[in-house]
Coordinates of C-alpha atoms in Angstrom, one line a residue:
X919 CA 0.0 0.0 0.0
X920 CA 1.6 3.3 -1.1
X921 CA 1.9 6.3 1.2
X922 CA -1.0 8.2 -0.5
X923 CA -3.3 5.3 0.0
X924 CA -2.2 5.0 3.6
X925 CA -3.0 8.7 4.1
X926 CA -6.5 8.5 2.6
X927 CA -7.3 5.4 4.7
X928 CA -5.9 7.1 7.8
X929 CA -8.1 10.1 7.1
X930 CA -11.2 8.1 6.6
X931 CA -10.6 5.9 9.6
X932 CA -9.9 8.9 11.8
X933 CA -13.1 10.5 10.6
X934 CA -15.1 7.4 11.3
X935 CA -13.6 7.0 14.8
X936 CA -14.2 10.7 15.7
X937 CA -17.8 10.5 14.4
X938 CA -18.5 7.7 16.9
X939 CA -16.8 9.6 19.7
X940 CA -18.7 12.8 19.0
X941 CA -22.0 10.9 19.1
X942 CA -20.9 9.5 22.5
X943 CA -20.1 13.0 23.7
X944 CA -23.5 14.4 22.7
X945 CA -23.9 14.7 18.9
X946 CA -27.1 13.2 17.4
X947 CA -27.1 9.5 16.6
X948 CA -25.6 8.6 13.2
X949 CA -24.6 12.3 12.9
X950 CA -21.2 12.4 14.4
X951 CA -20.1 14.3 11.4
X952 CA -22.3 15.7 8.6
X953 CA -21.2 18.7 6.5
X954 CA -24.7 19.3 5.2
X955 CA -26.4 19.0 8.5
X956 CA -23.9 21.1 10.3
X957 CA -24.0 23.9 7.7
X958 CA -27.8 23.7 8.0
X959 CA -27.5 24.1 11.8
X960 CA -25.1 27.1 11.4
X961 CA -27.6 28.7 9.0
X962 CA -30.2 28.4 11.7
X963 CA -27.9 29.6 14.3
X964 CA -27.4 32.8 12.3
X965 CA -31.1 33.2 12.1
X966 CA -31.2 32.6 8.3
X967 CA -33.9 30.0 8.9
X968 CA -36.3 29.7 11.9
X969 CA -36.5 25.9 12.2
X970 CA -36.0 25.9 16.0
X971 CA -34.8 22.2 16.3
X972 CA -31.8 22.8 14.0
X973 CA -30.0 26.0 15.1
X974 CA -26.5 25.8 16.4
X975 CA -23.1 27.1 15.2
X976 CA -21.3 23.8 14.8
X977 CA -17.6 24.0 15.8
X978 CA -16.8 20.9 13.8
X979 CA -17.1 22.9 10.6
X980 CA -15.1 25.8 12.0
X981 CA -12.4 23.3 13.1
X982 CA -12.3 21.6 9.7
X983 CA -11.7 24.9 7.9
X984 CA -9.1 26.1 10.3
X985 CA -7.3 22.7 10.2
X986 CA -7.3 22.7 6.4
X987 CA -6.2 26.3 6.3
X988 CA -3.2 25.6 8.6
X989 CA -2.3 22.4 6.7
X990 CA -2.4 24.3 3.3
X991 CA -0.1 27.0 4.7
X992 CA 2.3 24.4 6.2
X993 CA 2.6 22.6 2.9
X994 CA 2.6 25.9 0.8
X995 CA -0.6 24.8 -1.0
X996 CA -2.6 27.9 0.0
X997 CA -3.4 29.6 -3.3
X998 CA -6.1 32.3 -3.7
X999 CA -7.9 31.5 -7.0
X1000 CA -11.3 32.0 -8.4
X1001 CA -13.4 33.4 -11.2
X1002 CA -14.5 30.0 -12.6
X1003 CA -18.2 30.4 -13.3
X1004 CA -18.7 31.5 -9.7
X1005 CA -22.5 32.2 -9.8
X1006 CA -23.1 28.8 -11.5
X1007 CA -21.2 27.2 -8.7
X1008 CA -23.4 29.0 -6.2
X1009 CA -26.5 27.7 -7.9
X1010 CA -25.1 24.1 -8.1
X1011 CA -24.3 24.3 -4.3
X1012 CA -27.8 25.5 -3.6
X1013 CA -29.3 22.6 -5.7
X1014 CA -27.0 20.0 -4.0
X1015 CA -28.2 21.2 -0.6
X1016 CA -31.9 20.8 -1.6
X1017 CA -31.1 17.2 -2.4
X1018 CA -29.1 16.5 0.7
X1019 CA -31.7 17.9 3.0
X1020 CA -34.4 15.8 1.3
X1021 CA -32.2 12.8 2.0
X1022 CA -31.1 14.2 5.4
X1023 CA -27.4 14.1 5.1
X1024 CA -24.3 14.6 3.0
X1025 CA -22.2 11.7 1.5
X1026 CA -20.2 11.5 4.8
X1027 CA -23.4 11.1 6.8
X1028 CA -24.7 8.6 4.3
X1029 CA -21.8 6.3 5.1
X1030 CA -22.0 6.9 8.8
X1031 CA -25.8 6.2 8.8
X1032 CA -25.1 2.9 6.9
X1033 CA -22.4 2.0 9.5
X1034 CA -25.1 2.5 12.2
X1035 CA -27.4 0.1 10.5
X1036 CA -29.6 2.6 8.7
X1037 CA -30.5 0.8 5.4
X1038 CA -32.2 3.9 4.1
X1039 CA -28.7 5.3 3.7
X1040 CA -27.9 2.4 1.3
X1041 CA -30.7 3.6 -1.0
X1042 CA -29.3 7.2 -0.8
X1043 CA -25.8 6.0 -1.6
X1044 CA -27.2 4.2 -4.7
X1045 CA -28.8 7.5 -5.7
X1046 CA -25.5 9.3 -5.1
X1047 CA -23.7 6.8 -7.4
X1048 CA -26.4 7.2 -10.1
X1049 CA -26.1 11.0 -9.9
X1050 CA -22.3 11.0 -10.2
X1051 CA -22.5 8.5 -13.1
X1052 CA -24.9 10.9 -15.0
X1053 CA -22.6 13.8 -14.2
X1054 CA -19.6 11.8 -15.5
X1055 CA -21.2 11.6 -18.9
X1056 CA -21.3 15.3 -19.0
X1057 CA -17.7 15.5 -18.0
X1058 CA -16.8 13.1 -20.8
X1059 CA -18.7 15.2 -23.3
X1060 CA -16.5 18.2 -22.3
X1061 CA -18.5 19.9 -19.5
X1062 CA -16.4 22.6 -17.9
X1063 CA -17.0 25.6 -15.6
X1064 CA -13.8 27.2 -16.9
X1065 CA -10.4 27.8 -15.4
X1066 CA -9.9 29.6 -12.1
X1067 CA -7.4 32.4 -12.1
X1068 CA -5.1 33.8 -9.3
X1069 CA -6.8 36.3 -7.0
X1070 CA -5.5 38.9 -4.6
X1071 CA -4.1 37.2 -1.6
X1072 CA -6.6 38.8 0.8
X1073 CA -9.5 37.2 -1.0
X1074 CA -8.2 33.8 0.0
X1075 CA -8.3 34.7 3.7
X1076 CA -11.9 35.9 3.8
X1077 CA -13.6 32.5 4.2
X1078 CA -11.3 31.4 7.0
X1079 CA -11.9 34.8 8.6
X1080 CA -15.6 34.1 8.6
X1081 CA -15.0 30.9 10.4
X1082 CA -13.0 32.7 13.1
X1083 CA -16.0 35.2 13.4
X1084 CA -18.4 32.2 13.8
X1085 CA -16.2 30.8 16.6
X1086 CA -16.3 34.2 18.4
X1087 CA -20.1 34.3 18.1
X1088 CA -20.4 30.7 19.3
X1089 CA -18.3 31.5 22.4
X1090 CA -19.8 34.9 23.1
X1091 CA -23.4 33.7 22.6
X1092 CA -24.9 37.2 21.8
X1093 CA -28.7 37.5 21.8
X1094 CA -29.0 37.6 18.0
X1095 CA -27.5 34.1 17.7
X1096 CA -30.0 31.2 18.0
X1097 CA -29.4 28.0 19.9
X1098 CA -31.9 25.0 19.7
X1099 CA -33.4 24.0 23.0
X1100 CA -34.7 20.7 21.6
X1101 CA -34.1 18.5 18.5
X1102 CA -30.8 17.8 16.7
X1103 CA -29.5 21.3 17.2
X1104 CA -29.6 21.0 20.9
X1105 CA -27.5 17.8 20.8
X1106 CA -23.8 18.5 20.6
X1107 CA -20.5 17.5 21.9
X1108 CA -18.6 20.0 24.1
X1109 CA -17.3 23.0 22.0
X1110 CA -13.6 22.3 22.4
X1111 CA -13.9 18.6 21.7
X1112 CA -15.9 19.3 18.6
X1113 CA -13.5 22.0 17.5
X1114 CA -10.5 19.7 18.1
X1115 CA -12.1 16.9 16.1
X1116 CA -12.8 19.3 13.3
X1117 CA -9.2 20.5 13.3
X1118 CA -7.9 16.9 13.0
X1119 CA -10.3 16.1 10.2
X1120 CA -9.5 19.3 8.4
X1121 CA -5.8 18.6 8.4
X1122 CA -6.2 15.0 7.2
X1123 CA -8.8 15.9 4.6
X1124 CA -6.5 18.6 3.2
X1125 CA -3.6 16.2 3.0
X1126 CA -5.5 13.2 1.6
X1127 CA -7.9 15.1 -0.7
X1128 CA -10.7 13.0 0.8
X1129 CA -13.9 13.2 -1.3
X1130 CA -16.5 10.6 -1.9
X1131 CA -18.0 12.2 -5.0
X1132 CA -14.4 12.5 -6.4
X1133 CA -13.8 8.8 -5.5
X1134 CA -16.9 7.6 -7.3
X1135 CA -16.1 9.8 -10.3
X1136 CA -12.5 8.6 -10.5
X1137 CA -13.6 5.0 -10.3
X1138 CA -16.2 5.4 -13.1
X1139 CA -13.9 7.3 -15.4
X1140 CA -10.5 5.7 -14.7
X1141 CA -11.2 2.6 -12.5
X1142 CA -9.1 4.4 -9.8
X1143 CA -10.5 3.5 -6.4
X1144 CA -7.9 5.5 -4.4
X1145 CA -10.3 8.0 -2.8
X1146 CA -12.9 5.4 -2.2
X1147 CA -10.6 3.6 0.2
X1148 CA -11.1 6.5 2.6
X1149 CA -14.8 6.0 2.7
X1150 CA -14.5 2.3 3.1
X1151 CA -12.3 3.1 6.1
X1152 CA -15.0 5.5 7.5
X1153 CA -17.6 2.7 7.2
X1154 CA -15.5 0.0 8.7
X1155 CA -14.2 2.0 11.7
X1156 CA -17.6 3.5 12.4
X1157 CA -19.3 0.1 12.1
X1158 CA -16.9 -1.4 14.6
X1159 CA -17.3 1.6 16.9
X1160 CA -21.1 1.4 16.8
X1161 CA -21.0 -2.3 17.5
X1162 CA -18.6 -1.7 20.4
X1163 CA -20.7 1.0 22.1
X1164 CA -24.1 -0.7 21.3
X1165 CA -25.5 1.9 18.9
X1166 CA -25.8 -0.3 15.9
X1167 CA -29.4 -0.9 14.8
X1168 CA -30.1 -2.5 11.4
X1169 CA -33.3 -1.8 9.5
X1170 CA -35.3 0.9 7.7
X1171 CA -37.8 2.0 10.3
X1172 CA -37.0 3.9 13.5
X1173 CA -33.6 5.2 12.4
X1174 CA -32.4 8.5 13.9
X1175 CA -33.0 11.7 11.9
X1176 CA -34.0 9.6 8.8
X1177 CA -37.1 8.7 6.8
X1178 CA -38.1 5.6 4.9
X1179 CA -39.2 7.1 1.6
X1180 CA -36.9 5.3 -0.7
X1181 CA -37.8 7.1 -3.9
X1182 CA -36.9 10.5 -2.4
X1183 CA -33.8 9.2 -0.6
X1184 CA -32.6 8.0 -4.0
X1185 CA -33.5 11.1 -6.0
X1186 CA -32.4 13.5 -3.3
X1187 CA -28.9 12.1 -3.3
X1188 CA -28.9 11.7 -7.1
X1189 CA -29.4 15.4 -7.3
X1190 CA -26.6 16.0 -4.8
X1191 CA -24.2 13.7 -6.6
X1192 CA -24.9 15.1 -10.0
X1193 CA -24.5 18.7 -8.8
X1194 CA -21.4 17.8 -6.8
X1195 CA -19.6 16.1 -9.6
X1196 CA -20.1 19.1 -11.9
X1197 CA -18.7 21.2 -9.1
X1198 CA -15.6 19.0 -8.8
X1199 CA -16.3 17.6 -5.3
X1200 CA -18.6 17.0 -2.4
X1201 CA -19.3 19.6 0.4
X1202 CA -16.4 18.3 2.5
X1203 CA -14.0 18.9 -0.4
X1204 CA -15.5 22.3 -1.1
X1205 CA -14.9 23.4 2.5
X1206 CA -11.2 22.2 2.3
X1207 CA -10.7 24.0 -1.0
X1208 CA -12.2 27.2 0.4
X1209 CA -9.8 27.0 3.3
X1210 CA -7.0 26.6 0.7
X1211 CA -8.0 30.0 -0.8
X1212 CA -10.4 28.9 -3.5
X1213 CA -13.0 31.6 -3.6
X1214 CA -15.2 29.6 -6.1
X1215 CA -15.5 26.9 -3.4
X1216 CA -16.3 29.5 -0.8
X1217 CA -19.2 30.7 -3.0
X1218 CA -20.3 27.1 -3.4
X1219 CA -20.5 26.9 0.4
X1220 CA -22.6 30.1 0.4
X1221 CA -24.9 28.4 -2.1
X1222 CA -25.2 25.4 0.2
X1223 CA -26.1 27.7 3.1
X1224 CA -28.6 29.5 0.9
X1225 CA -30.1 26.1 0.1
X1226 CA -30.4 25.3 3.8
X1227 CA -32.2 28.6 4.4
X1228 CA -34.6 28.1 1.5
X1229 CA -35.3 24.4 2.4
X1230 CA -36.3 25.2 5.9
X1231 CA -38.0 28.6 5.3
X1232 CA -40.2 27.1 2.6
X1233 CA -40.7 23.6 4.1
X1234 CA -38.8 21.6 1.5
X1235 CA -36.5 19.6 3.8
X1236 CA -37.2 16.0 4.7
X1237 CA -38.0 14.9 8.2
X1238 CA -38.5 11.6 10.1
X1239 CA -42.1 11.7 8.9
X1240 CA -41.1 11.9 5.2
X1241 CA -40.6 14.4 2.4
X1242 CA -43.2 17.2 1.9
X1243 CA -44.6 17.7 -1.6
X1244 CA -42.7 20.9 -1.9
X1245 CA -39.5 19.1 -1.3
X1246 CA -40.4 16.5 -4.0
X1247 CA -41.1 19.2 -6.5
X1248 CA -37.9 21.0 -5.6
X1249 CA -35.9 17.8 -6.3
X1250 CA -37.5 17.3 -9.7
X1251 CA -36.9 21.0 -10.6
X1252 CA -33.4 20.7 -9.3
X1253 CA -32.6 17.7 -11.5
X1254 CA -34.0 19.6 -14.5
X1255 CA -31.9 22.7 -13.6
X1256 CA -28.7 20.6 -13.3
X1257 CA -29.4 19.1 -16.7
X1258 CA -29.7 22.5 -18.2
X1259 CA -26.5 23.7 -16.5
X1260 CA -24.7 20.6 -17.8
X1261 CA -25.9 21.2 -21.3
X1262 CA -25.1 24.9 -21.3
X1263 CA -21.5 24.4 -20.2
X1264 CA -20.4 21.9 -22.9
X1265 CA -18.1 23.1 -25.6
X1266 CA -20.7 23.2 -28.4
X1267 CA -23.1 25.3 -26.3
X1268 CA -20.4 27.7 -25.2
X1269 CA -19.3 28.2 -28.8
X1270 CA -22.8 28.9 -29.9
X1271 CA -23.2 31.4 -27.0
X1272 CA -20.0 33.2 -28.1
X1273 CA -21.1 33.3 -31.7
X1274 CA -24.5 34.8 -30.7
X1275 CA -22.8 37.3 -28.5
X1276 CA -20.5 38.5 -31.3
X1277 CA -23.5 38.9 -33.7
X1278 CA -25.5 41.1 -31.3

């Protein structure tokens, strides 16, 4: 096993272990680490949505960004870049979040849910693979959001600076910040433990390039399973941990923060996977890239946060009782929107657009 594979396995295994530990310390069951869920909670904590059960500034996200930021500086990989179809990336991030909140989790949480015995997550993972597979066909046909270009150095620090501000707000607890009194947002590990776990995950994710969507993409396109080994490690370590502490419960019904509507579990994650592969990576990878100075990835995260706000303010998100009609419509419209974006950013479409622009 080469050193790069050892690193990605170590990163995945550590994430799986820390997820189990964070649940034991207070995080919701099968939600030791979930980028989508935690960004949703942060959105609520800032008052951008008013779903009272999911409002909390999650230090795991802050720690991840700070860890990746420090690692990128230590290895001289911090590079402020951007300008690559930034608004399109914002929209794709928004659409991906609509899908993830219908499913109730990101790719990381899907694996952690499956390791806890939640078979609904298996359906979601099949949808994720299907979405990535469709997106790969667009990549093969030449889909591109263009090349990012160097930015002023200060631009690369803004996203990490926002994370520092969030940490200050979490610790100061001013009256305009919201904290859930019940529900998933009220369940959390101690701040410093969660922050420390995030720092470790951030460093390892930056060094290993851990990304499940990227792993599925690379396997389909090149039969390269390198990145997938990290998610196998997450599953194995979390499974063993859940068995050891007695939190493993296999089945579809009665799973924590999950629903049993297989069609929308599948389609929600298909939307997330399709959007993410066009973006070049899952939410975890987008956070790491933003910490490395990529302003396009930072805008993608802003799109994800906007998606969380819209999902909860307009009643689109899934819940343990199922997926509302509005959420179902949003997923279908999201799939259509991603298809249009995919078609509009292939070489033939771009050339036609330039030709029309010159003639006007």
